[in-house]
mmCIF file of C-alpha atoms (C1' of nucleotides) in Angstrom:
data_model
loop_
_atom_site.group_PDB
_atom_site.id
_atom_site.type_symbol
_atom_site.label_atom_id
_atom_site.label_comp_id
_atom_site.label_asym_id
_atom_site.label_seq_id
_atom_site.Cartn_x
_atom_site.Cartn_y
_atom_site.Cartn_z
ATOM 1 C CA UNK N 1 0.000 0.000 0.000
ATOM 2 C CA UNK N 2 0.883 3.523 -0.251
ATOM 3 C CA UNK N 3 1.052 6.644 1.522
ATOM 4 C CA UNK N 4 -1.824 8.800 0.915
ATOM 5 C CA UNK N 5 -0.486 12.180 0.673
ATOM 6 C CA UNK N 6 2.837 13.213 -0.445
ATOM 7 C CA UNK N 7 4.697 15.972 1.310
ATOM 8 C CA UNK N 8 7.274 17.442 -1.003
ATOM 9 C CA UNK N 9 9.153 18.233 2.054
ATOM 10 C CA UNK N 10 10.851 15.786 4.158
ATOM 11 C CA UNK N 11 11.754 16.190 8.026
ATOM 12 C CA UNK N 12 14.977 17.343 6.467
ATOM 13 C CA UNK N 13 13.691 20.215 4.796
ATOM 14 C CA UNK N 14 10.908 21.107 7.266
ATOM 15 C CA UNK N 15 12.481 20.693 10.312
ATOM 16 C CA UNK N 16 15.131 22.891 8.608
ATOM 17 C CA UNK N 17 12.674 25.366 8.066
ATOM 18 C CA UNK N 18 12.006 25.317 11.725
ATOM 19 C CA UNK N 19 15.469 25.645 13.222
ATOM 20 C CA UNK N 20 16.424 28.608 10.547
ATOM 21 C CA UNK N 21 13.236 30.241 11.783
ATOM 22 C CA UNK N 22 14.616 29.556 15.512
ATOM 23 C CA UNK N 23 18.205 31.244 14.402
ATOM 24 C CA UNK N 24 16.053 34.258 12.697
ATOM 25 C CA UNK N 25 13.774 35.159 15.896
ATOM 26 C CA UNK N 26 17.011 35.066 17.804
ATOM 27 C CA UNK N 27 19.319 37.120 15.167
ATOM 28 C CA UNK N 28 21.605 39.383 16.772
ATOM 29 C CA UNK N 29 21.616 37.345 19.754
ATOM 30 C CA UNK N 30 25.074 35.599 19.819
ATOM 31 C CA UNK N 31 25.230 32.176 19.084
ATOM 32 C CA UNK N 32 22.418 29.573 20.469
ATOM 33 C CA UNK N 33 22.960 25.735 21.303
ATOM 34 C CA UNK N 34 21.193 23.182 19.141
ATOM 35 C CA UNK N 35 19.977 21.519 21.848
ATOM 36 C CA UNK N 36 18.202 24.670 22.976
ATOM 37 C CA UNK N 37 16.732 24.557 19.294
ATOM 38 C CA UNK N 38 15.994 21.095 19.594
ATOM 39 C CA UNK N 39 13.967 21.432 23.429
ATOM 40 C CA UNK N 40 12.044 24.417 21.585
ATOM 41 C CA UNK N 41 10.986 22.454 18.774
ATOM 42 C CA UNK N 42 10.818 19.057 20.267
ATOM 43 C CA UNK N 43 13.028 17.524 17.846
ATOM 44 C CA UNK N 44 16.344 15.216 18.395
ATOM 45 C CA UNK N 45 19.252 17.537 18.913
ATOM 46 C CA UNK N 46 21.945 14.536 16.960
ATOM 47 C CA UNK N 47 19.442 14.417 13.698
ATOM 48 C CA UNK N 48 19.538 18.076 13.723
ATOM 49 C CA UNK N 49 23.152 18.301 13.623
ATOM 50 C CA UNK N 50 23.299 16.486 10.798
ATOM 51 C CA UNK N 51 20.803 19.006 8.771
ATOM 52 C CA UNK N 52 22.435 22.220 10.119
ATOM 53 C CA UNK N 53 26.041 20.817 9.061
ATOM 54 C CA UNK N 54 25.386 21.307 5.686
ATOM 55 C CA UNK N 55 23.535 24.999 6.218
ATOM 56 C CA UNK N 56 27.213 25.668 7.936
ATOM 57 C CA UNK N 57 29.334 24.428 4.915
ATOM 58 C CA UNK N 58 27.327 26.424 2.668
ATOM 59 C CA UNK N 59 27.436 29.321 5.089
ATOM 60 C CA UNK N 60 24.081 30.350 5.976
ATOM 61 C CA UNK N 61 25.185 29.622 9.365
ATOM 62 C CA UNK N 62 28.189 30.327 11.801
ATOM 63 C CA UNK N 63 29.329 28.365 14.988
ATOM 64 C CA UNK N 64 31.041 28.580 17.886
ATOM 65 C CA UNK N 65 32.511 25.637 19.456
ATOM 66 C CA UNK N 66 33.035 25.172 22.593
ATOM 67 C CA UNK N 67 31.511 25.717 26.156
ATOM 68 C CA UNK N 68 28.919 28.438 25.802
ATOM 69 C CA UNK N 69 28.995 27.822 21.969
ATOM 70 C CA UNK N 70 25.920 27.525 19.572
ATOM 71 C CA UNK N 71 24.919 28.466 15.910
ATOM 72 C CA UNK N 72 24.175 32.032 14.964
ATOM 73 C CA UNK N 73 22.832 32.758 11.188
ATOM 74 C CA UNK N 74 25.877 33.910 9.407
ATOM 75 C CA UNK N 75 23.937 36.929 7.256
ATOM 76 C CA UNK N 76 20.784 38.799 8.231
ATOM 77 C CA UNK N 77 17.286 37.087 8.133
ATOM 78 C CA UNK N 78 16.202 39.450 4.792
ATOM 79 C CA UNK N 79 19.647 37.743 3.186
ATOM 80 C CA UNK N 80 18.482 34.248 3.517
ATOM 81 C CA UNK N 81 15.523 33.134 1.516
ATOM 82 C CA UNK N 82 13.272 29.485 2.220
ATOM 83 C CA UNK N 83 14.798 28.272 -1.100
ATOM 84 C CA UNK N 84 18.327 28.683 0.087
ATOM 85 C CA UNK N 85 17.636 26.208 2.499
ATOM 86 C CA UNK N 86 15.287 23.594 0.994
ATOM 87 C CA UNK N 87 17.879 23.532 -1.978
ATOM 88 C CA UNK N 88 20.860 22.581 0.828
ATOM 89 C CA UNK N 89 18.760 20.254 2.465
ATOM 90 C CA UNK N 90 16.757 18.624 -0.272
ATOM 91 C CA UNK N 91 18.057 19.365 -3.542
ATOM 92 C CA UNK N 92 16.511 20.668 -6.145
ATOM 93 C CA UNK N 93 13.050 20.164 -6.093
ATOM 94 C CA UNK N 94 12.092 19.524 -9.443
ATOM 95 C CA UNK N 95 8.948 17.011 -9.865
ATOM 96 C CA UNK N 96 11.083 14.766 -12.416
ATOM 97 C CA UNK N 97 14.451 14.211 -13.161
ATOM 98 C CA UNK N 98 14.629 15.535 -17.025
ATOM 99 C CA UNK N 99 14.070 18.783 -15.663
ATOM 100 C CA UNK N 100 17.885 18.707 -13.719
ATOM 101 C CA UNK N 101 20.087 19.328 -16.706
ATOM 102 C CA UNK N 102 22.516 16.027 -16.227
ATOM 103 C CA UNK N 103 20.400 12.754 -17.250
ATOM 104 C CA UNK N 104 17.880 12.745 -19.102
ATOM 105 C CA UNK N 105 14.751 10.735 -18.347
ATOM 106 C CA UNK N 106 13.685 10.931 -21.747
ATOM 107 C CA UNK N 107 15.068 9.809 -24.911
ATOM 108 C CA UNK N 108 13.468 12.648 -27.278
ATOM 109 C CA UNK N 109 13.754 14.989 -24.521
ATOM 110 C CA UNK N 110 12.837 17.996 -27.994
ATOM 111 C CA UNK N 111 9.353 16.189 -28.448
ATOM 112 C CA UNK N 112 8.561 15.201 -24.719
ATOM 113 C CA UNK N 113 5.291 17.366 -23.436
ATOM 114 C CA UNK N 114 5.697 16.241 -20.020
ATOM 115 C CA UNK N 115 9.202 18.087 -19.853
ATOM 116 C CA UNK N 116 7.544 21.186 -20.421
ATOM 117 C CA UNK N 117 4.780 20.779 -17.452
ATOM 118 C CA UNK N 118 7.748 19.806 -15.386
ATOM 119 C CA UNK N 119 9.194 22.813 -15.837
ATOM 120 C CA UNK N 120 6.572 24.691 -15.244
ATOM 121 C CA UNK N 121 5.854 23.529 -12.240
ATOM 122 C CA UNK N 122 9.570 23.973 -11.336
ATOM 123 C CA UNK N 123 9.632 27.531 -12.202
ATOM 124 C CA UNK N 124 6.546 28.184 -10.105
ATOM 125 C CA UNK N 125 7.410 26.543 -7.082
ATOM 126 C CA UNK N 126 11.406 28.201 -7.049
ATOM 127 C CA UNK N 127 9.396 31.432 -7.639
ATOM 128 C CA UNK N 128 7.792 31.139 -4.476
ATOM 129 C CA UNK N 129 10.146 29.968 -1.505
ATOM 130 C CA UNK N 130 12.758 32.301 -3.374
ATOM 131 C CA UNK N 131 10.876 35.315 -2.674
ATOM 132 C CA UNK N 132 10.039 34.432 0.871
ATOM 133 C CA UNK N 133 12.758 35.407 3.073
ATOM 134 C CA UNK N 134 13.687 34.552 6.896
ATOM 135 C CA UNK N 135 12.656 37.815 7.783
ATOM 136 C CA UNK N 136 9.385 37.640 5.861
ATOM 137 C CA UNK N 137 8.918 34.372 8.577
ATOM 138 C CA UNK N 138 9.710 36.578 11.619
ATOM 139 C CA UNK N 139 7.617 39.273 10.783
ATOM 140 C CA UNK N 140 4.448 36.619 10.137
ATOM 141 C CA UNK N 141 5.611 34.735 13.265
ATOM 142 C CA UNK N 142 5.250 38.358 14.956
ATOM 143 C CA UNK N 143 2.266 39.270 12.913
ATOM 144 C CA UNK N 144 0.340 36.008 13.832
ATOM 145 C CA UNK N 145 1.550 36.160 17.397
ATOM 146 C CA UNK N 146 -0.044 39.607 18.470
ATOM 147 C CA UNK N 147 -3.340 38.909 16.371
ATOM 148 C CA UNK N 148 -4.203 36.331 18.554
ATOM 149 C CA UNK N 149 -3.239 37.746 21.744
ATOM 150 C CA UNK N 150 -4.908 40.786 20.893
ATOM 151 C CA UNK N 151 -8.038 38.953 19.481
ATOM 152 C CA UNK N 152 -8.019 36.715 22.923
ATOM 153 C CA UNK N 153 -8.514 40.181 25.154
ATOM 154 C CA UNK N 154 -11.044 41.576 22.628
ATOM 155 C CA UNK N 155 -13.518 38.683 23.753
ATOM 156 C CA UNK N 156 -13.226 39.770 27.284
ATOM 157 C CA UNK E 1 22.790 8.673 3.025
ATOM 158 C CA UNK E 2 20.296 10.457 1.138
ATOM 159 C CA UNK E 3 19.078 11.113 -2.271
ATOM 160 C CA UNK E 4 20.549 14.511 -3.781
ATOM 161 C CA UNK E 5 17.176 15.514 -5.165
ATOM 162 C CA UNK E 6 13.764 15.087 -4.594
ATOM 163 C CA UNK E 7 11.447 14.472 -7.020
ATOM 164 C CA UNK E 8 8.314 15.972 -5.776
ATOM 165 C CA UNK E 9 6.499 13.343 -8.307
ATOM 166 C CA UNK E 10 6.992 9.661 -7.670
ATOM 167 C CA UNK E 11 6.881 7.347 -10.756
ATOM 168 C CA UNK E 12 3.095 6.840 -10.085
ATOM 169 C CA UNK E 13 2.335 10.501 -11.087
ATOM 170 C CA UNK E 14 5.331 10.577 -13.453
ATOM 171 C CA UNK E 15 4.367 7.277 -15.384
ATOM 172 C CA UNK E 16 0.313 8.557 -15.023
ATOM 173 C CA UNK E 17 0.949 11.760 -16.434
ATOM 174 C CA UNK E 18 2.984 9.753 -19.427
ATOM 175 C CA UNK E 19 0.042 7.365 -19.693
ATOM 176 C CA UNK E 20 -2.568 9.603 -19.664
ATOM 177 C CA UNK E 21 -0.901 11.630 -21.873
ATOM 178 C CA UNK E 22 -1.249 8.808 -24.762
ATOM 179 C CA UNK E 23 -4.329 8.278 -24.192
ATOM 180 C CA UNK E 24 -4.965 12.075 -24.825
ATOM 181 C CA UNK E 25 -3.025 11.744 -28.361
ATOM 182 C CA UNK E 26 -5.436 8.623 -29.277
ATOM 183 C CA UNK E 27 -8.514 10.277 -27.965
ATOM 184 C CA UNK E 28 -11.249 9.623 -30.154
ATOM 185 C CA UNK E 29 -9.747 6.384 -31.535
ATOM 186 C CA UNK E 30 -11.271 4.072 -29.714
ATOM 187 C CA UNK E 31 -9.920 1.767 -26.459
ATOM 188 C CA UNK E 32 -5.779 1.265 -26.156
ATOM 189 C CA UNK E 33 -4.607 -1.709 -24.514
ATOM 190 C CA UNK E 34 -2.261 -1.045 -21.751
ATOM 191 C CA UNK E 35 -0.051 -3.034 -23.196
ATOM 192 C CA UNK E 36 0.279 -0.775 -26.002
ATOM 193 C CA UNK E 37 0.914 2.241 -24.061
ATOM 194 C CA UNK E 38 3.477 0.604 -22.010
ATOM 195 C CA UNK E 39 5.531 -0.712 -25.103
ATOM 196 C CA UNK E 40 5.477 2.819 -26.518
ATOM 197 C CA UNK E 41 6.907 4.683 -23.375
ATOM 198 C CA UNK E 42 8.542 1.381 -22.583
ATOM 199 C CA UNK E 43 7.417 0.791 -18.536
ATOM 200 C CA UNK E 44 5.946 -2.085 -17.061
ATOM 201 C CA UNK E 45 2.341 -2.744 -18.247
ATOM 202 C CA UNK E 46 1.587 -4.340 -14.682
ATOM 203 C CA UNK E 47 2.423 -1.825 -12.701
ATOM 204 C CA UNK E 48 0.584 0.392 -15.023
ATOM 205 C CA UNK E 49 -2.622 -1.327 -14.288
ATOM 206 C CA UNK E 50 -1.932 -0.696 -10.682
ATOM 207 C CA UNK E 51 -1.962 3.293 -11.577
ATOM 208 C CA UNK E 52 -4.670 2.995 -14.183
ATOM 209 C CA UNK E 53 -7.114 1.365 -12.180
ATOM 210 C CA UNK E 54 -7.824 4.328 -9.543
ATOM 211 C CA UNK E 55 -8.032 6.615 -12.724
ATOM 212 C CA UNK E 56 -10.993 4.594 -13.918
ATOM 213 C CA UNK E 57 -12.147 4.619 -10.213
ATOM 214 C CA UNK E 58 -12.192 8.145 -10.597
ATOM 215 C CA UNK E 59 -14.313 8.511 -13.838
ATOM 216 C CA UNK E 60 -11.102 9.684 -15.472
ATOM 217 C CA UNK E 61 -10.783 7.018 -17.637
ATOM 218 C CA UNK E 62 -13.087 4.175 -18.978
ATOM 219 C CA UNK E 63 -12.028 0.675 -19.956
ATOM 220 C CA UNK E 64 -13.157 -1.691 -22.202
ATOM 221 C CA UNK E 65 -12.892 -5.709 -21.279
ATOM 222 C CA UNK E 66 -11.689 -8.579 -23.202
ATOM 223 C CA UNK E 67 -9.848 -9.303 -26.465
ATOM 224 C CA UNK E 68 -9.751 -6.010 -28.487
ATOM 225 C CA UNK E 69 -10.395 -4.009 -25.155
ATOM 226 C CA UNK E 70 -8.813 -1.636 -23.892
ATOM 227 C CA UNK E 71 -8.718 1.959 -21.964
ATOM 228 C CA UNK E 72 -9.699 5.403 -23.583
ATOM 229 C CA UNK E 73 -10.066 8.768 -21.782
ATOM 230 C CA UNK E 74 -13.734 9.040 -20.452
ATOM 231 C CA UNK E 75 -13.764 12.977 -20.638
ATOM 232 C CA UNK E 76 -12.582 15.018 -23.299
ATOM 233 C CA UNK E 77 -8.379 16.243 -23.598
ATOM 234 C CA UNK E 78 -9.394 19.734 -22.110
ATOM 235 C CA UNK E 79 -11.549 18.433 -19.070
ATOM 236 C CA UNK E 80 -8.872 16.574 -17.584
ATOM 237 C CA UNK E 81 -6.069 18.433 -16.016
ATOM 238 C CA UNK E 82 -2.629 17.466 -14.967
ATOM 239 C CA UNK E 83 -3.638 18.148 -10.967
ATOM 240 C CA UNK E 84 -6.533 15.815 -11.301
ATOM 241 C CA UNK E 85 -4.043 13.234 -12.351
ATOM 242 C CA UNK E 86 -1.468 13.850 -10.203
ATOM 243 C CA UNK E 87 -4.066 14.330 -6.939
ATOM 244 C CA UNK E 88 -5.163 10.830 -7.934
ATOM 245 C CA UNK E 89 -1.852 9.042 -7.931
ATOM 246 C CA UNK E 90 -0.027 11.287 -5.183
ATOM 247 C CA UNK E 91 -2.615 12.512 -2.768
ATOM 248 C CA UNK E 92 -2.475 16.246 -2.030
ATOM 249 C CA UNK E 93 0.585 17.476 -2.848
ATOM 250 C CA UNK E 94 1.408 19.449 -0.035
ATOM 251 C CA UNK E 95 5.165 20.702 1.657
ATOM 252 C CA UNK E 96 3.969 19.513 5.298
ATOM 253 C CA UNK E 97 0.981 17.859 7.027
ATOM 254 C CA UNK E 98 -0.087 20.471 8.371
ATOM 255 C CA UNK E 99 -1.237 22.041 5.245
ATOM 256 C CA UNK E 100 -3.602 19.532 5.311
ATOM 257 C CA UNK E 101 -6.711 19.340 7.301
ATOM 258 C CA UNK E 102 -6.784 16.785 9.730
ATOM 259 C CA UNK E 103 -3.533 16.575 11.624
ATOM 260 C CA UNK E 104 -1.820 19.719 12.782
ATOM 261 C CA UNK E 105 1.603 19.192 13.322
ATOM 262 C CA UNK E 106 2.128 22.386 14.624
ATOM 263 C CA UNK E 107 0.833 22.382 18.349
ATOM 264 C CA UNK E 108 0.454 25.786 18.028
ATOM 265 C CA UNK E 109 -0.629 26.173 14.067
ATOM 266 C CA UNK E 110 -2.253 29.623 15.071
ATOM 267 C CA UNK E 111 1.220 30.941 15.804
ATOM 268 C CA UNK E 112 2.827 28.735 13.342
ATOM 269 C CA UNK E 113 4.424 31.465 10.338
ATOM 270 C CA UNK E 114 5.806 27.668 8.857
ATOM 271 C CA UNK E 115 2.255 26.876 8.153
ATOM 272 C CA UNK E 116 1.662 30.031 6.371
ATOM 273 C CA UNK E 117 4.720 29.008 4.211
ATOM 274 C CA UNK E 118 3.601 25.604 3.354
ATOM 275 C CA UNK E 119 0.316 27.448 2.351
ATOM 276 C CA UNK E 120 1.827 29.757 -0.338
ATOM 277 C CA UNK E 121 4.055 27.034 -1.976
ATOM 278 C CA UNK E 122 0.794 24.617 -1.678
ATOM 279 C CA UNK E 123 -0.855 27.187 -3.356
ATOM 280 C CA UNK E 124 1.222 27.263 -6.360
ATOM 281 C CA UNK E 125 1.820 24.187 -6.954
ATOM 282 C CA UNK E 126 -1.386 23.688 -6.984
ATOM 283 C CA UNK E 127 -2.546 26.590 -9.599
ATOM 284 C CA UNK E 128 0.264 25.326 -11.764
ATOM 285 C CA UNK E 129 -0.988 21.946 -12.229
ATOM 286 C CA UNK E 130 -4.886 23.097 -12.367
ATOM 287 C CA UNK E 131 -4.158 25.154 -15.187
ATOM 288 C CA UNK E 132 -2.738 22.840 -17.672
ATOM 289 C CA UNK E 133 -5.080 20.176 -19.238
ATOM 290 C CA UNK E 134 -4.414 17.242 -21.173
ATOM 291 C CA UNK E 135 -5.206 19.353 -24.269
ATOM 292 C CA UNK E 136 -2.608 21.902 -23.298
ATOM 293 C CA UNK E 137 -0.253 19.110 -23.157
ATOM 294 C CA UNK E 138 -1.058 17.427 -26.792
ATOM 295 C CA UNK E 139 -0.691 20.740 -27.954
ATOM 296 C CA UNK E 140 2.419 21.422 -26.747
ATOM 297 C CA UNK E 141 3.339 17.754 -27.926
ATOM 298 C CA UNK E 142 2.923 18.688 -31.508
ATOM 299 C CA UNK E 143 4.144 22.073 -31.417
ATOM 300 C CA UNK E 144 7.643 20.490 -30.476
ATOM 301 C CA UNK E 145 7.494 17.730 -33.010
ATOM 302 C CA UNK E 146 6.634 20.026 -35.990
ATOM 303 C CA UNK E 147 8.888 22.881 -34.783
ATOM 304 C CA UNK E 148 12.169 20.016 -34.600
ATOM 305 C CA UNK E 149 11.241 18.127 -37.909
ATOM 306 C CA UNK E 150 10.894 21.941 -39.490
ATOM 307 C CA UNK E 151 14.120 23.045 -37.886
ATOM 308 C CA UNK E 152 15.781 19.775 -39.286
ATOM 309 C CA UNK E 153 15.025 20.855 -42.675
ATOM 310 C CA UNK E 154 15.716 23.978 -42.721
ATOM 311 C CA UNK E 155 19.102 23.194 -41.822
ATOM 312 C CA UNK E 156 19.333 21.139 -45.073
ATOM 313 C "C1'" DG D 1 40.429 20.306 34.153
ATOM 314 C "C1'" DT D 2 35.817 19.856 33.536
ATOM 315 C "C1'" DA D 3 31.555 20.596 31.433
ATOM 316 C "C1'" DA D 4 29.292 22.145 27.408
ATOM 317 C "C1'" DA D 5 29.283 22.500 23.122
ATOM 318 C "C1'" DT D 6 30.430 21.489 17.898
ATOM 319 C "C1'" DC D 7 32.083 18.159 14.572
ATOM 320 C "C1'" DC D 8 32.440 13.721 12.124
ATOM 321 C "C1'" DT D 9 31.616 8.956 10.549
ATOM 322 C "C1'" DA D 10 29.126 5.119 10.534
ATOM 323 C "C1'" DG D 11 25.632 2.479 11.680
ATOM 324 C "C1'" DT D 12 20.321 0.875 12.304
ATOM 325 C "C1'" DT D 13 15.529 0.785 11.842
ATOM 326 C "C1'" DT D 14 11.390 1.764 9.604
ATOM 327 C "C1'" DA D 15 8.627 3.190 5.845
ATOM 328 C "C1'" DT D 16 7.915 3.836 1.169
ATOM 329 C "C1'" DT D 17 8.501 2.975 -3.556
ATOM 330 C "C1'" DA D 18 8.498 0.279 -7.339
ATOM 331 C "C1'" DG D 19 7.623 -3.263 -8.881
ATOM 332 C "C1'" DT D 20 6.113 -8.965 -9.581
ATOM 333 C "C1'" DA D 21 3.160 -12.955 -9.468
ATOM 334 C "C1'" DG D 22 -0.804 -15.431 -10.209
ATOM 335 C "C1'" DG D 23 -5.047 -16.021 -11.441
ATOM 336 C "C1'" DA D 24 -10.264 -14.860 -12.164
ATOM 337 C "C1'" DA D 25 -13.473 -12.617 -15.295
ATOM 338 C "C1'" DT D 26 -14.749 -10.845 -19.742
ATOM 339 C "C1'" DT D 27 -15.206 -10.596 -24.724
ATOM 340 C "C1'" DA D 28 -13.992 -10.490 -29.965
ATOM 341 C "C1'" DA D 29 -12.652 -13.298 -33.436
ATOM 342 C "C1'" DT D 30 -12.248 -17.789 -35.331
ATOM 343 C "C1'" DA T 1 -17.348 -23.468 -28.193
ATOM 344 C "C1'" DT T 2 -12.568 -22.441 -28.100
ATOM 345 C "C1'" DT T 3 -8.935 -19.544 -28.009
ATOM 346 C "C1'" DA T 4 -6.453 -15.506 -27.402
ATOM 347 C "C1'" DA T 5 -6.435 -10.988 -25.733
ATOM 348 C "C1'" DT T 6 -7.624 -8.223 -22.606
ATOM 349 C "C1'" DT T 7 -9.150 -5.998 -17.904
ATOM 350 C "C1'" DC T 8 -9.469 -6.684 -12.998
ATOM 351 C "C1'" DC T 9 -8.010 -7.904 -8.297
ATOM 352 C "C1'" DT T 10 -5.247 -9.260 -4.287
ATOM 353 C "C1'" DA T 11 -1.216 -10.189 -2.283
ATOM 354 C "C1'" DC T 12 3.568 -10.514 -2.059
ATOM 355 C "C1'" DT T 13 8.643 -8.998 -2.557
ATOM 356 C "C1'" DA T 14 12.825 -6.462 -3.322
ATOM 357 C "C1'" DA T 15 15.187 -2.269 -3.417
ATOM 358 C "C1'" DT T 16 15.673 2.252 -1.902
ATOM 359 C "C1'" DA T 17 15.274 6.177 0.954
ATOM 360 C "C1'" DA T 18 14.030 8.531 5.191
ATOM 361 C "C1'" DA T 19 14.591 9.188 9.818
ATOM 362 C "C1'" DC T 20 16.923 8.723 13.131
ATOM 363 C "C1'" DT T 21 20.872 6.757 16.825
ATOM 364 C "C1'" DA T 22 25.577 5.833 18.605
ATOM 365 C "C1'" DG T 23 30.019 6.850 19.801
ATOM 366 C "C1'" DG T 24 33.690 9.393 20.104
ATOM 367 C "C1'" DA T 25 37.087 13.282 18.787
ATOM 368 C "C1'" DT T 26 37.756 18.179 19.214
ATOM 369 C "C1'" DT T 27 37.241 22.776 21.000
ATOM 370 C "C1'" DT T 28 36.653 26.354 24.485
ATOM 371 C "C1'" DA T 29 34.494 29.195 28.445
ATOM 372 C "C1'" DC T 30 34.588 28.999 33.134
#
DNA sequence: GTAAATCCTAGTTTATTAGTAGGAATTAAT
DNA sequence: ATTAATTCCTACTAATAAACTAGGATTTAC
């Protein structure tokens, strides 16, 4: 049997999301420990090492080792956009494989139809997480935040 | 390890869209036999029928049993579009769970600026998909054949 | 010098994907 | 009527990928 609904993000990329989000709302900060990322988000601490060593290499992050260490976003939130990181920690997202330049799935790639959708699809979905930004996230994480408090005393 | 890109379609959109697809191009010539359109995109006809049959369940396609049988579209080119397919085959393509319904993953979803996130790139994935029909795509088919055979002898 | 942290490699488990296998039911052509 | 070609259905299997875990080396503030 199969799944019923496919997520085109994995933990990888989601809980990515989540901890770059994290390393936004705490921008200018210093550095934070992953475990305290980890506690906040209720995820494991060891997988998440192993997403935001990547994010590090490709320097959207900075760390500090050490005692009283942590990981600090290593440019500002507005410099950092959702498809930075899905692209680290998934890949390209394309919804077939002809689309990525290197192999081919078809074998008269000029006549194939579906190649065209693909990239459509492509196009629209890089179009969107590239112009969302961390700071976009902050400001809706704010944005949601004080509607609802402020909604919750209007009742009263 | 883990694979280096994600394919937001698995083979049972992929191959669907491919099958449906020629059935579109033989529209109006009466019932294909799976068979057939496996040969021609060369995939395995039973693990076609596993992908056909919820298409038929569907009222997407209609089949046509015993020797000379076969399947044929059961709606016309332009009243089938790719999302139907694909939403058949996949499920909701969405980034997270929590864009769906029934399970918030986020214990706080009215806070959650994530969720908001998943819902744009849902969004247009989702009007990308919607907006192209089977018709679009036999169109598009033909246009690249006759453009490469005229390019080909022009260059004679 | 110890505790708290990053860093690194290699496992392990579980779930999903991508098929196969085998046969029952149906129907056109002979 | 028999045969061959087809859909239809259920269950199984193999390969791959996702989602972690384990263990230890290294670094650094206190």
């Amino acid at each position: 049997m199969r799944k019923v609904d496919t997520m085109i993000l994995s933990t990888r990329g989601r809980y990515g999301i989540k901890m770059m989000l994290e390393l936004a709302l705490n921008y200018g900060k210093g550095a934070m420990p992953l475990k305290d990322i980890a506690n906040r988000q209720s995820l494991s601490d060891t997988y998440l090492e192993q997403l935001i060593s990547p994010l590090r290499k490709k320097g959207f992050v900075k760390s500090t080792r050490g005692a009283q260490g942590g990981y600090e976003l290593a440019k500002k939130p507005s410099e950092i956009k959702v498809g930075d990181i899905i692209r680290v920690l998934e890949g390209s997202l394309a919804p077939s494989q002809c689309v990525l330049e290197e192999e081919p799935e078809c074998s008269k790639a000029e006549y194939c139809a579906t190649k065209l959708l693909y990239e459509k699809i492509t196009e629209s979905i890089n179009n969107v997480i590239d112009s969302i930004s961390l700071k976009d996230m902050v400001d809706d994480y704010y944005r949601l935040n004080n509607t609802n408090v402020k909604r919750r005393s209007e009742n009263e």
